[in-house]
Amino acid sequence: MDSQTSKSSQPSQSPQPPHTFQVDLRGLVDLLSHHLYSSPKVYLRELLQNAVDAITARRAEQPDAPARVRLYAETGALRVEDTGVGLTEADVHTLLATIGRSSKRTDGIADGIQEVRSDFLGQFGIGLLACFVVAERIRVVSRSARTPDAAVVEWTASDDGSYTVRTLPQEARPEPGTTVHLVARAGAGEWLAPERVLTLARDFGSLLPYDVRVGDEAVTDLPAPWDRSYPSPANRRVALARHCHELFGFTPLDSIELNVPLAGIRGVAYVLPSAVSPAQRATHRVHLKGMLLTERAEQLLPDWAFFVRCVLDTDSLRPTASRESLYEDETLAAVREALGTRIRSWLTGLAAGDPERLAAFLSVHHLGVKSLARHDKEMLRTMLPWLPFETTDGQLSLEEFAQRHPVVHFTRTVEEYRQVAPIASAQGVGVINGGYTYDSELVEALPSVRPGTVVAELDADTVTAHLDAVDPAEELALSGFLAAARAKLDPLGCDVVLRAFHPLSVPALHLDDRAARHEQARAEAEEQADDLWAGILGSLRGSAPRARLVLNHLSPLIRRISSLGDPELIGTATESLYGQALLMAQRPLRPADTALLNRAFIGLLEWATHGEDGN
């Protein structure tokens, strides 16, 4: 009984009817205009897109059907007429009044023409809705080309979400197709002005395959500049350079054909006339089946190809929902690789047949080619005679430098190179400055493309080993001087050694390596830390060699300083030599180094003004 009572007291489990979402059209339009679309101007692209798709759908069934799009603009209003497939009353209710329903899907209006699905531009069924970004009222008058004697249907919608549908006499639209009327919303009239409509139509639709006009002004400009015939290659380069200047605002160093039929790509890459940072994201202009998709495509080329700007037309890439960028998928990755291969082939062709143009290109964009050569051994092998590097023999290619020197020495930083370059050059040791972007990686990769080449990093020990030792008797005679100098620099973590080297104009050379600098930084941090951190940093103390100040025994200045009898004056002179060596290497100065330089300068002034000769 209790169980029965319990069961009867439970709420009814009968199914409830489902509810449908309610859409606030004004809120949705605000979302589109502020978050999906970058600018209200996309409304015109959506209108053109719908018209072109409607013509494509009609021509799939009637290949000889007319293909015209006409735009008529006046202050505060716009009319767009097309000779496309048109709509029935059922289509109007199904497609225009249902947000998110696309006329290009496999149901409804697209039944029977799925085989031409790839010819459509639209993908997401929100194109007409985008017009509410600039319009307060949209009126669509359409007549279907599929139904003989089809009624003319009128659909009128307001931005408050309401719409009406009615049929009109056939005289209202004698031929199949669609006419869209827009009435501007408050503050958006400028977007429907005739000059603005013409500019936007040409920007978006210059490569469309049909006859598109704003009033009597032609919009399309076919064939595309890269598909036209020219009397000669020189004429072609001039024409493409003019096109680049009109489109991007610069005259290119060169143009690269981007014809990749398997990827459905036709276009051109323009080489920038000035160097740009590799970190700067290159943006490109992409048309999808003739319609401008975006002027800011960033993922189109490999990262190393930052020295070109592209304009192209494709039928294979997939747009995002806003149709203002490209969807990152396997197709885009394949297109990126194919375009990278095309640019790589252009570089190889220049190296093989046009060295003057290649040299002009590399003088500006060698960084981009070096970036490519890091991961492409064939490109590195091809560019060996051309890529410039800073060396102790001047600006040379790796090939030239390797021919001159049995061992290719290099430094990993610019500071290290500046330390050793004058001395190494005087000793006949060739050194490459590997401190610039990608250079050390390419030098290390040299043996992989040039078998038998020996590459070695130049460190302080190697430099010191190439300097001549001083006669032991002479060094012993200077032991007092060296002891005083070492005592002065020991607190700075720097040793003092005596060697003989050229040029004589260099009295002292400061040498260290990364390990020595790291140990020096650790020691400084330990001195400034509290007890806990000092203990931790102390446990990390390494056994790396210390920095060293190499005094040049051949220098007249060093000989005079070594003959001084005053230990204090020797210390001041040693500090001056240390500071001068740091400045010569263009090393950043620590606070302790700056204090040392000031102290040495004041000390020398005091000695000079007191007339002391140090003896």
XYZ file of C-alpha atoms in Angstrom:
615
model
C 0.000 0.000 0.000
C 2.781 2.358 0.960
C 4.633 1.608 -2.217
C 1.529 2.196 -4.298
C 0.889 5.446 -2.472
C 4.480 6.422 -3.035
C 4.242 5.736 -6.747
C 1.032 7.624 -7.181
C 2.504 10.649 -5.447
C 5.446 10.948 -7.889
C 5.245 13.695 -10.519
C 4.081 12.744 -14.001
C 6.875 11.501 -16.339
C 4.950 12.284 -19.545
C 7.162 14.025 -22.169
C 6.952 17.793 -22.445
C 6.821 19.505 -25.837
C 10.237 20.933 -26.896
C 10.860 24.653 -26.898
C 12.673 26.598 -29.601
C 15.277 29.320 -29.104
C 14.110 32.898 -29.502
C 16.501 35.188 -31.338
C 16.873 38.882 -30.548
C 17.750 40.122 -34.031
C 19.034 43.487 -32.847
C 21.316 41.797 -30.335
C 22.518 39.383 -33.008
C 23.265 42.225 -35.428
C 25.230 43.968 -32.677
C 27.191 40.749 -32.145
C 27.951 40.495 -35.863
C 29.053 44.097 -36.223
C 31.242 44.185 -33.112
C 32.662 40.673 -32.932
C 32.293 38.678 -36.164
C 32.875 41.240 -38.890
C 35.796 43.677 -38.883
C 33.847 46.442 -40.635
C 30.314 47.227 -41.866
C 31.720 47.134 -45.416
C 31.304 43.347 -45.489
C 27.582 43.827 -46.135
C 28.381 44.524 -49.788
C 30.533 41.433 -50.074
C 27.623 39.346 -48.760
C 25.236 40.875 -51.275
C 27.653 40.224 -54.148
C 28.275 36.725 -52.854
C 24.587 35.850 -52.716
C 24.085 37.197 -56.248
C 27.068 35.277 -57.660
C 25.994 32.057 -55.943
C 22.471 32.432 -57.293
C 23.840 32.815 -60.843
C 26.116 29.800 -60.323
C 23.132 27.720 -59.165
C 21.060 28.738 -62.196
C 23.864 28.060 -64.658
C 24.293 24.581 -63.231
C 20.888 23.783 -64.737
C 20.787 26.374 -67.528
C 24.355 26.863 -68.820
C 23.287 29.620 -71.218
C 21.400 31.648 -68.579
C 22.373 35.336 -68.336
C 24.975 36.201 -65.710
C 24.530 39.805 -64.623
C 24.715 41.639 -61.302
C 23.702 45.286 -61.156
C 23.988 47.657 -58.187
C 22.145 50.985 -58.061
C 23.072 53.260 -55.169
C 21.520 56.484 -54.016
C 21.686 58.367 -50.759
C 20.366 56.125 -48.020
C 19.302 53.247 -50.283
C 20.791 50.469 -52.423
C 19.277 48.086 -54.974
C 21.053 44.926 -56.116
C 19.681 42.912 -59.066
C 20.884 39.523 -60.258
C 19.826 37.009 -62.921
C 20.279 34.068 -60.603
C 18.158 31.065 -59.707
C 15.659 33.044 -57.617
C 13.424 31.900 -54.763
C 9.987 30.396 -54.368
C 7.681 31.320 -51.495
C 8.685 28.120 -49.703
C 12.351 29.010 -50.180
C 11.727 32.451 -48.690
C 10.231 31.010 -45.495
C 12.862 28.290 -45.252
C 15.960 30.309 -46.102
C 15.492 34.010 -45.513
C 13.542 33.707 -42.268
C 15.746 31.009 -40.666
C 19.005 32.302 -39.261
C 21.907 29.991 -40.039
C 20.197 28.144 -42.915
C 22.334 28.235 -46.049
C 20.895 28.064 -49.545
C 24.011 26.154 -50.524
C 23.314 23.089 -48.384
C 22.266 19.756 -49.769
C 18.592 20.380 -48.990
C 16.122 23.005 -50.180
C 17.208 25.182 -53.035
C 20.413 23.270 -53.695
C 18.724 19.910 -54.367
C 19.983 18.438 -57.588
C 23.056 20.654 -57.926
C 25.308 19.236 -55.243
C 27.844 18.462 -57.949
C 28.582 22.181 -58.292
C 28.744 22.740 -54.528
C 32.398 23.717 -54.759
C 31.513 26.627 -57.050
C 29.594 28.432 -54.312
C 31.205 31.187 -52.308
C 28.839 31.207 -49.336
C 29.099 28.637 -46.591
C 27.244 29.754 -43.495
C 23.794 31.084 -44.330
C 24.171 34.429 -42.555
C 24.989 36.614 -45.555
C 21.726 38.509 -45.867
C 21.597 38.962 -42.123
C 24.878 40.900 -42.342
C 23.048 43.619 -44.273
C 21.281 44.620 -41.062
C 24.654 45.993 -39.946
C 23.962 48.971 -42.241
C 20.231 48.656 -43.046
C 17.108 49.064 -40.950
C 14.920 47.413 -43.595
C 15.603 44.792 -46.263
C 13.206 44.044 -49.089
C 13.762 41.036 -51.368
C 11.792 40.547 -54.593
C 12.493 37.197 -56.263
C 11.241 34.895 -58.983
C 12.398 31.291 -59.232
C 14.001 30.038 -62.460
C 13.141 26.430 -61.594
C 9.364 26.737 -61.695
C 7.645 27.757 -64.955
C 5.380 30.753 -64.455
C 6.646 31.056 -60.882
C 5.065 33.695 -58.731
C 7.043 36.745 -57.752
C 7.666 36.697 -53.996
C 8.341 39.722 -51.823
C 10.016 39.363 -48.425
C 10.322 42.470 -46.273
C 12.179 42.424 -42.953
C 13.006 45.024 -40.298
C 15.857 45.072 -37.836
C 13.401 44.465 -34.998
C 13.090 40.844 -36.164
C 9.717 41.055 -37.925
C 9.099 40.166 -41.566
C 6.255 39.849 -44.058
C 5.870 37.706 -47.173
C 3.493 38.250 -50.068
C 3.195 37.423 -53.744
C 3.277 40.078 -56.454
C 2.119 40.164 -60.049
C 4.592 38.696 -62.546
C 5.087 42.169 -63.964
C 6.955 43.079 -60.771
C 9.770 40.755 -61.866
C 9.369 39.626 -65.496
C 12.569 37.535 -65.546
C 13.885 35.023 -63.025
C 16.316 36.379 -60.469
C 16.372 38.439 -57.308
C 16.377 42.113 -56.382
C 17.466 43.205 -52.907
C 16.528 46.671 -51.611
C 18.281 48.143 -48.575
C 17.233 51.210 -46.612
C 20.013 52.589 -44.436
C 19.760 52.624 -40.685
C 20.463 55.850 -38.776
C 24.134 56.810 -39.032
C 24.966 54.231 -41.726
C 23.954 56.159 -44.846
C 27.577 56.676 -45.898
C 27.965 52.944 -46.525
C 25.243 53.102 -49.195
C 26.574 56.225 -50.927
C 27.303 55.688 -54.661
C 31.058 56.390 -54.423
C 31.465 54.076 -51.433
C 29.444 51.297 -53.093
C 31.550 51.513 -56.264
C 34.808 51.432 -54.297
C 33.715 48.458 -52.200
C 32.331 46.575 -55.198
C 35.614 46.926 -57.095
C 37.603 45.958 -54.031
C 35.585 42.822 -53.337
C 34.523 41.829 -56.823
C 37.236 42.760 -59.334
C 37.968 39.082 -60.072
C 34.397 37.746 -60.124
C 33.595 35.629 -63.212
C 30.333 37.410 -64.098
C 29.339 40.842 -65.425
C 29.079 43.054 -62.332
C 28.389 46.780 -62.585
C 27.541 49.672 -60.295
C 25.239 51.709 -62.491
C 27.199 51.917 -65.753
C 30.615 51.449 -64.097
C 32.258 48.049 -64.587
C 33.407 46.308 -61.411
C 35.177 43.244 -62.751
C 38.628 43.545 -64.324
C 39.459 40.246 -65.979
C 41.639 38.479 -66.651
C 43.620 39.004 -63.462
C 46.965 40.796 -63.981
C 48.912 37.553 -63.474
C 46.778 35.724 -66.070
C 47.161 38.291 -68.856
C 49.388 37.988 -71.901
C 52.233 40.495 -72.305
C 54.553 41.222 -75.259
C 57.673 40.295 -73.260
C 58.859 39.266 -69.784
C 60.029 42.846 -69.238
C 56.555 44.194 -70.043
C 55.081 41.640 -67.672
C 57.372 42.724 -64.834
C 56.485 46.379 -65.401
C 52.747 45.646 -65.436
C 52.915 43.529 -62.285
C 55.037 46.167 -60.545
C 52.348 48.735 -61.381
C 49.676 46.390 -60.039
C 51.661 45.902 -56.809
C 52.019 49.652 -56.320
C 48.279 50.155 -56.822
C 47.422 47.306 -54.456
C 50.052 47.468 -51.712
C 51.638 50.897 -52.152
C 55.207 49.811 -52.961
C 57.223 48.980 -56.081
C 58.541 45.408 -55.690
C 62.081 44.194 -56.209
C 60.617 41.324 -58.203
C 57.440 39.304 -58.696
C 57.029 35.550 -58.282
C 54.385 33.576 -60.150
C 52.225 31.481 -57.806
C 50.659 29.009 -60.215
C 49.802 25.832 -58.285
C 47.021 24.070 -60.260
C 46.782 21.065 -57.926
C 46.036 23.430 -55.040
C 43.697 25.613 -57.100
C 45.999 28.622 -56.712
C 46.707 31.415 -59.171
C 48.401 34.632 -58.184
C 51.651 36.461 -57.599
C 54.026 37.193 -54.713
C 55.668 40.604 -54.650
C 59.137 40.954 -53.100
C 59.366 43.841 -50.650
C 61.878 46.556 -51.605
C 63.105 47.042 -48.021
C 64.043 44.767 -45.153
C 61.418 43.799 -42.562
C 61.689 42.090 -39.205
C 61.162 38.300 -39.193
C 58.842 38.841 -36.230
C 56.542 41.045 -38.318
C 53.534 39.045 -39.445
C 53.158 39.242 -43.217
C 49.609 39.796 -44.458
C 48.328 38.746 -47.854
C 45.344 39.394 -50.093
C 43.244 36.293 -50.819
C 40.331 35.918 -53.212
C 38.031 32.909 -52.960
C 36.626 31.993 -56.381
C 37.101 35.609 -57.429
C 35.602 37.244 -54.327
C 38.008 39.074 -52.015
C 38.095 37.100 -48.783
C 40.661 39.040 -46.783
C 43.478 41.528 -47.080
C 45.124 40.233 -43.901
C 45.702 36.510 -44.374
C 48.623 35.604 -42.099
C 48.943 31.820 -42.358
C 49.322 31.619 -46.112
C 53.123 31.297 -46.409
C 55.864 29.649 -44.340
C 57.282 31.887 -41.610
C 60.586 32.275 -43.451
C 58.893 33.940 -46.448
C 58.316 37.215 -44.600
C 59.905 39.174 -47.459
C 56.946 38.866 -49.868
C 53.339 40.010 -50.027
C 50.900 37.851 -51.986
C 47.698 38.361 -53.886
C 46.003 35.236 -55.185
C 42.763 33.551 -56.102
C 41.905 30.087 -54.826
C 39.040 27.644 -54.967
C 40.396 25.160 -52.425
C 40.796 27.025 -49.140
C 38.138 27.145 -46.469
C 37.064 30.464 -44.930
C 36.137 31.007 -41.304
C 32.590 31.943 -40.283
C 33.239 35.655 -40.810
C 34.733 34.901 -44.249
C 37.543 37.310 -43.385
C 40.328 34.801 -42.699
C 41.364 31.264 -43.561
C 40.536 28.141 -41.611
C 43.647 26.326 -40.424
C 43.321 22.780 -41.762
C 45.244 20.209 -43.809
C 44.374 21.972 -47.061
C 45.842 25.270 -45.888
C 48.952 23.444 -44.656
C 49.363 21.810 -48.082
C 48.876 25.150 -49.874
C 51.416 26.799 -47.561
C 53.966 24.114 -48.408
C 53.248 24.386 -52.146
C 53.661 28.171 -52.141
C 56.857 27.850 -50.108
C 58.183 25.412 -52.718
C 57.354 27.899 -55.455
C 59.252 30.737 -53.740
C 62.162 28.386 -53.055
C 62.261 27.473 -56.761
C 62.360 31.159 -57.674
C 65.411 31.653 -55.447
C 67.127 28.623 -56.961
C 66.415 29.954 -60.446
C 67.954 33.313 -59.606
C 71.074 31.619 -58.253
C 71.416 29.585 -61.432
C 70.611 32.203 -64.047
C 70.446 35.762 -62.736
C 73.161 36.451 -60.142
C 72.748 40.229 -60.361
C 69.085 40.103 -59.382
C 69.905 37.568 -56.678
C 72.626 39.828 -55.255
C 70.210 42.771 -55.223
C 67.627 40.631 -53.448
C 70.066 39.274 -50.855
C 71.405 42.740 -50.079
C 67.948 43.441 -48.656
C 66.485 40.072 -47.631
C 69.394 37.780 -46.766
C 67.811 37.187 -43.362
C 64.778 35.475 -44.893
C 66.938 33.211 -47.025
C 69.095 32.341 -44.019
C 65.954 31.414 -42.121
C 64.983 29.058 -44.938
C 68.484 27.600 -45.293
C 68.554 26.575 -41.615
C 66.074 23.783 -42.329
C 66.705 23.173 -46.017
C 70.120 21.707 -46.800
C 69.597 22.000 -50.531
C 68.855 25.711 -50.190
C 71.932 26.155 -47.986
C 74.061 24.376 -50.584
C 72.616 26.565 -53.351
C 73.114 29.793 -51.420
C 76.614 29.087 -50.077
C 78.295 31.314 -52.688
C 75.829 34.141 -52.095
C 74.772 34.572 -48.466
C 76.858 37.332 -46.779
C 78.518 36.900 -43.371
C 80.585 39.295 -41.293
C 84.125 37.896 -40.993
C 87.611 39.063 -40.090
C 88.279 39.049 -43.849
C 85.327 41.368 -44.554
C 81.861 40.497 -45.889
C 82.183 37.022 -47.418
C 80.067 34.020 -48.234
C 80.637 30.802 -46.305
C 82.013 29.212 -49.455
C 84.649 31.929 -49.914
C 85.606 31.897 -46.249
C 85.949 28.097 -46.109
C 88.211 28.188 -49.168
C 90.541 30.645 -47.399
C 90.730 28.987 -43.973
C 91.305 25.297 -43.154
C 89.349 25.734 -39.899
C 86.196 27.849 -39.876
C 86.192 29.546 -36.481
C 83.107 31.400 -35.308
C 81.746 33.149 -32.237
C 78.187 32.814 -30.974
C 77.720 36.421 -29.935
C 78.578 39.788 -31.414
C 80.368 40.751 -28.175
C 82.667 37.728 -28.399
C 83.450 38.553 -32.020
C 84.316 42.155 -31.172
C 86.623 40.939 -28.428
C 88.723 38.688 -30.616
C 88.333 39.943 -34.201
C 91.262 42.445 -34.297
C 93.664 40.079 -32.548
C 92.603 36.937 -34.412
C 92.920 38.730 -37.735
C 96.447 39.914 -36.882
C 97.405 36.346 -35.982
C 96.011 34.986 -39.264
C 93.038 33.283 -37.603
C 89.844 33.723 -39.598
C 86.661 34.236 -37.558
C 82.991 34.498 -38.542
C 80.634 36.610 -36.462
C 77.889 34.136 -35.605
C 76.097 36.520 -33.287
C 73.544 37.683 -35.848
C 70.238 35.941 -36.362
C 70.634 32.385 -37.776
C 74.379 32.801 -38.548
C 75.862 30.441 -35.966
C 73.312 27.746 -36.921
C 74.299 28.002 -40.584
C 78.030 27.893 -39.841
C 77.533 24.749 -37.750
C 75.536 23.193 -40.601
C 78.338 23.883 -43.092
C 79.993 20.417 -42.887
C 76.679 18.754 -43.799
C 76.659 20.453 -47.218
C 80.413 20.894 -47.658
C 82.044 17.618 -46.602
C 85.510 17.935 -45.103
C 84.961 21.417 -43.697
C 86.134 21.807 -40.100
C 84.067 24.164 -37.956
C 85.075 25.208 -34.442
C 83.712 27.699 -31.960
C 86.346 30.246 -30.998
C 86.661 30.635 -27.220
C 89.061 32.477 -24.946
C 91.410 29.486 -24.633
C 91.711 29.126 -28.409
C 92.539 32.817 -28.827
C 95.091 32.729 -26.038
C 96.706 29.651 -27.563
C 97.269 31.533 -30.836
C 99.112 34.360 -29.041
C 102.896 34.136 -28.626
C 104.234 33.280 -25.183
C 106.717 35.615 -23.542
C 110.244 34.423 -22.785
C 110.155 32.886 -19.260
C 113.082 35.011 -18.106
C 111.377 38.214 -19.192
C 108.103 37.174 -17.577
C 109.959 36.333 -14.339
C 111.538 39.781 -14.361
C 108.037 41.296 -14.524
C 106.618 39.121 -11.733
C 106.223 42.091 -9.344
C 104.319 44.099 -11.929
C 102.057 41.114 -12.753
C 101.416 40.417 -9.072
C 100.264 44.003 -8.523
C 98.037 43.895 -11.589
C 96.482 40.568 -10.557
C 95.811 41.801 -7.047
C 93.957 44.810 -8.446
C 91.686 42.779 -10.803
C 91.144 39.711 -8.634
C 88.080 41.235 -6.892
C 86.527 41.650 -10.345
C 86.924 37.946 -11.124
C 89.576 38.585 -13.769
C 93.068 37.063 -14.156
C 96.055 38.800 -15.787
C 98.327 37.051 -18.306
C 101.201 38.306 -20.435
C 101.467 37.487 -24.155
C 103.040 38.957 -27.277
C 100.753 39.727 -30.214
C 99.912 42.146 -32.977
C 98.756 44.816 -33.560
C 100.989 46.829 -31.262
C 98.267 49.465 -30.965
C 96.232 47.073 -28.755
C 97.848 47.151 -25.296
C 95.402 44.770 -23.624
C 92.704 42.280 -24.607
C 89.792 41.212 -22.417
C 88.769 37.574 -22.977
C 86.033 35.515 -21.406
C 83.382 33.022 -22.466
C 79.756 32.382 -21.578
C 80.641 30.048 -18.728
C 82.883 32.711 -17.193
C 80.176 35.350 -17.545
C 77.597 33.051 -15.944
C 79.918 32.386 -13.015
C 80.573 36.106 -12.655
C 76.836 36.862 -12.620
C 76.267 34.112 -10.034
C 78.992 35.503 -7.782
C 77.541 39.020 -7.975
C 74.061 37.730 -7.153
C 75.496 35.768 -4.211
C 77.084 38.906 -2.766
C 73.799 40.821 -2.905
C 71.499 38.007 -1.702
C 70.299 37.277 1.830
C 71.708 34.324 3.763
C 69.222 31.805 2.339
C 69.734 32.722 -1.301
C 73.455 33.213 -0.802
C 73.653 29.617 0.399
C 71.683 28.371 -2.590
C 73.761 30.376 -5.067
C 76.938 29.293 -3.328
C 76.014 25.669 -3.921
C 75.819 26.448 -7.645
C 79.393 27.742 -7.749
C 81.095 26.368 -10.839
C 84.656 25.633 -11.829
C 84.496 27.651 -15.059
C 87.648 29.535 -16.059
C 87.690 33.178 -15.076
C 87.848 36.085 -17.468
C 91.355 37.231 -18.298
C 93.057 40.464 -19.231
C 95.816 39.646 -21.757
C 98.564 42.288 -21.657
C 100.519 42.786 -24.878
C 104.239 42.562 -24.100
C 105.032 44.097 -27.518
C 103.094 47.273 -26.728
C 105.328 50.256 -25.787
C 102.650 51.362 -23.335
C 102.727 48.041 -21.460
C 106.536 48.182 -21.302
C 106.396 51.670 -19.750
C 103.721 50.676 -17.227
C 105.627 47.528 -16.262
C 108.658 49.683 -15.415
C 106.769 51.756 -12.869
C 107.937 51.334 -9.304
C 104.795 52.531 -7.524
C 102.384 49.575 -6.894
C 99.456 51.984 -6.459
C 100.135 53.614 -9.794
C 100.518 50.183 -11.410
C 97.077 49.273 -10.000
C 95.512 52.449 -11.379
C 97.082 51.848 -14.795
C 95.866 48.222 -14.754
C 92.324 49.360 -14.014
C 92.554 51.783 -16.942
C 93.752 49.013 -19.260
C 90.916 46.759 -18.073
C 88.297 49.429 -18.696
C 89.735 50.302 -22.110
C 89.692 46.620 -23.107
C 86.016 46.342 -22.116
C 85.162 49.437 -24.156
C 87.082 48.107 -27.168
C 85.042 44.900 -27.031
C 81.838 47.008 -26.769
C 80.768 44.938 -23.807
C 77.980 46.248 -21.552
C 79.521 47.658 -18.380
C 78.458 46.494 -14.937
C 78.154 49.042 -12.135
C 81.477 47.774 -10.742
C 83.123 48.293 -14.147
C 81.784 51.854 -14.409
C 83.029 52.649 -10.913
C 86.437 51.230 -11.824
C 86.689 53.406 -14.934
C 85.798 56.534 -12.963
C 88.264 55.647 -10.227
C 91.081 54.975 -12.708
C 90.402 58.187 -14.611
C 90.436 60.318 -11.445
C 93.556 58.510 -10.206
C 95.463 59.202 -13.410
C 94.393 62.872 -13.330
C 95.583 63.224 -9.773
C 98.918 61.632 -10.629
C 99.363 63.890 -13.676
C 98.441 67.113 -11.879
C 100.787 66.382 -8.966
C 103.661 65.956 -11.414
C 104.531 62.496 -10.187
C 106.478 60.377 -12.623
C 105.915 57.095 -10.820
C 109.671 56.382 -10.290
